[in-house]
Amino acid sequence: MPIFLVFGLIAACLPIDWPEPPFEPAREVAVALSGGAVALVLLVAVGLRTWVVRAVRRDPGRRIEVGRAYARWRRALFFVNIGTAAGCVLALGWGWYAQRAFVMEWNGRPTLAPFAELGVPLPYFVVLFACWVIYYDAERALHEARGYDRRPFAPRLAYLLHNLRQFALMVMLPVALIVTQQTLTRFAPEATRSDVYRIASLAVVPLLLLFMPLLMKPLLGLRSMPAGETRDRLEALAKRLNFRCTDFLLWPTHGAAANALIAGLLPRVRYVVFTDRIIEDLPPDELDAVFGHEVGHAKHGHIWLYAGFLSLSLAVLAALLILLDQQMRATDTWLLLVPVVVTAGYLFVVFGALSRRCERQADVFGCRAVSCSDPACTGHGDATEYPRGGAGLCPTGIRTFVRALERVGDLHGLTPDGPERRSLGALVRGAWAWVRHWLHAPMPRRIAYLRAVIERPALERRFQRRLFAFKCVLMLGLLAALIALGRFVGWEKLYEQL
Ligand SMILES: [Zn+2]
Ligand SMILES: [Zn+2]
């Protein structure tokens, strides 16, 4: 979900003339109404927390039912929270107020203070942080009622810090870049028109992608994986797959997440990260398969592909904006929202389609990482020989990977709610699943595909051929669009816009 949150927050930080409060005295009304709205949604959150804690304490046997109801409510309240914050800015006059409250004198004129645009989405930040504090007890109660997990639940501060760190990296980093740029434009307008600044701001996205791994380590509190059996095993597998990285990192989440990820374009600044839970709860062969999936992203050049796709797409979108501007010449500040909405929609649809296909390719490589060279094998033992570079694909390898996926799904409590009835609720849940899975296909779809490959290996070859064609068409199409638009609007103009 972060994508819509990121673009929503960016939209809130733009210099748009937000509407005035509904009645006088304007400032007091804006503060009172927005404060009231925030207090109201927090009250609902406290109510939900209290119900969960009491229900589970009274009858631990109801934990599954309570857990499901809690998850449903949290999902609905996620949208209520965003809607409330948007309502504060759009209807209750909070945006208008924030643009007047955080002002300072600069060159004899009242100017919005540095980074003060973050005051506009402030109601959302308040609700978000307060919700982490409020829901902690509900999450802990559910965790303790489950019983089978011997791990103690994270202490309150660690839980808050875990959420805060993820939010900072996934959501606030892009928002901070935009806000920094706006602050510089306000306070050093000459500098932002210089060539050095333009080149620096063009380079910031690729540089960030390149050095993201170095940033991630302190931001998420990652540690180098200690020497031992697991590390030795991963290193041996990396060697067999001809894969190089700087380090294997451990992400301490107090058991909150079972995940792995890869970050970094170059082997020298590339990390593979495993959460504590996935290391502890997955059998060795399944951990190999998960690691194979991450290696697959590097082997198939996905990280480079994403970097190239994002750079090209942003350049094309910028050129489109100039074209629009040349045709319309409007002055309404609300039009600033158009590029934000278009970019969000474009990334959701096109990047989503690309990412889901690449994830499937990485899934297949994960199967290959634990496959032998016999396409009809019936099981693996100590004597099984695994080919170098993940050259084989066998039924046992695929089944190992599928088991790993199922286990990760179980650890995250993704077991389906039972047979779905055709109802509005089912429709909403389906839409929500689709939005949540814009980067990864839903777990059952991934598993069903891999099972189908066991029956019909030709499916895999067809998929690889089609994906290659898809990547070529996408990148060449973007390149052609950029060249055509660049000629049309003028390269000089395009460079200025960037
Ligand atoms: Zn992946
Ligand atoms: Zn095999």
PDB file of C-alpha atoms in Angstrom, residues 1 348 352-353 355-356 414 429-444 446:
ATOM      1  CA  MET A   1       0.000   0.000   0.000  1.00  0.00           C
ATOM      2  CA  PHE A 348       0.395   1.276 -10.029  1.00  0.00           C
ATOM      3  CA  GLY A 352       2.747  -3.345 -11.020  1.00  0.00           C
ATOM      4  CA  ALA A 353       2.455  -5.425 -14.195  1.00  0.00           C
ATOM      5  CA  SER A 355       6.920  -6.328 -10.996  1.00  0.00           C
ATOM      6  CA  ARG A 356       4.416  -9.210 -10.832  1.00  0.00           C
ATOM      7  CA  LEU A 414      -2.668 -15.426   5.262  1.00  0.00           C
ATOM      8  CA  ARG A 429     -11.843  -7.900  -0.003  1.00  0.00           C
ATOM      9  CA  GLY A 430     -10.987  -8.927  -3.568  1.00  0.00           C
ATOM     10  CA  ALA A 431     -10.301  -5.317  -4.566  1.00  0.00           C
ATOM     11  CA  TRP A 432      -8.214  -4.808  -1.445  1.00  0.00           C
ATOM     12  CA  ALA A 433      -6.181  -7.954  -2.177  1.00  0.00           C
ATOM     13  CA  TRP A 434      -5.564  -6.652  -5.673  1.00  0.00           C
ATOM     14  CA  VAL A 435      -4.386  -3.246  -4.393  1.00  0.00           C
ATOM     15  CA  ARG A 436      -2.184  -4.862  -1.759  1.00  0.00           C
ATOM     16  CA  HIS A 437      -0.669  -7.275  -4.224  1.00  0.00           C
ATOM     17  CA  TRP A 438       0.205  -4.819  -6.949  1.00  0.00           C
ATOM     18  CA  LEU A 439       3.888  -5.836  -6.661  1.00  0.00           C
ATOM     19  CA  HIS A 440       3.453  -9.567  -5.909  1.00  0.00           C
ATOM     20  CA  ALA A 441       0.639 -11.748  -7.196  1.00  0.00           C
ATOM     21  CA  PRO A 442      -1.434 -13.191  -4.317  1.00  0.00           C
ATOM     22  CA  MET A 443       0.147 -16.273  -2.698  1.00  0.00           C
ATOM     23  CA  PRO A 444      -2.430 -18.818  -4.034  1.00  0.00           C
ATOM     24  CA  ARG A 446       1.941 -17.957  -7.271  1.00  0.00           C
TER      25      ARG A 446
END
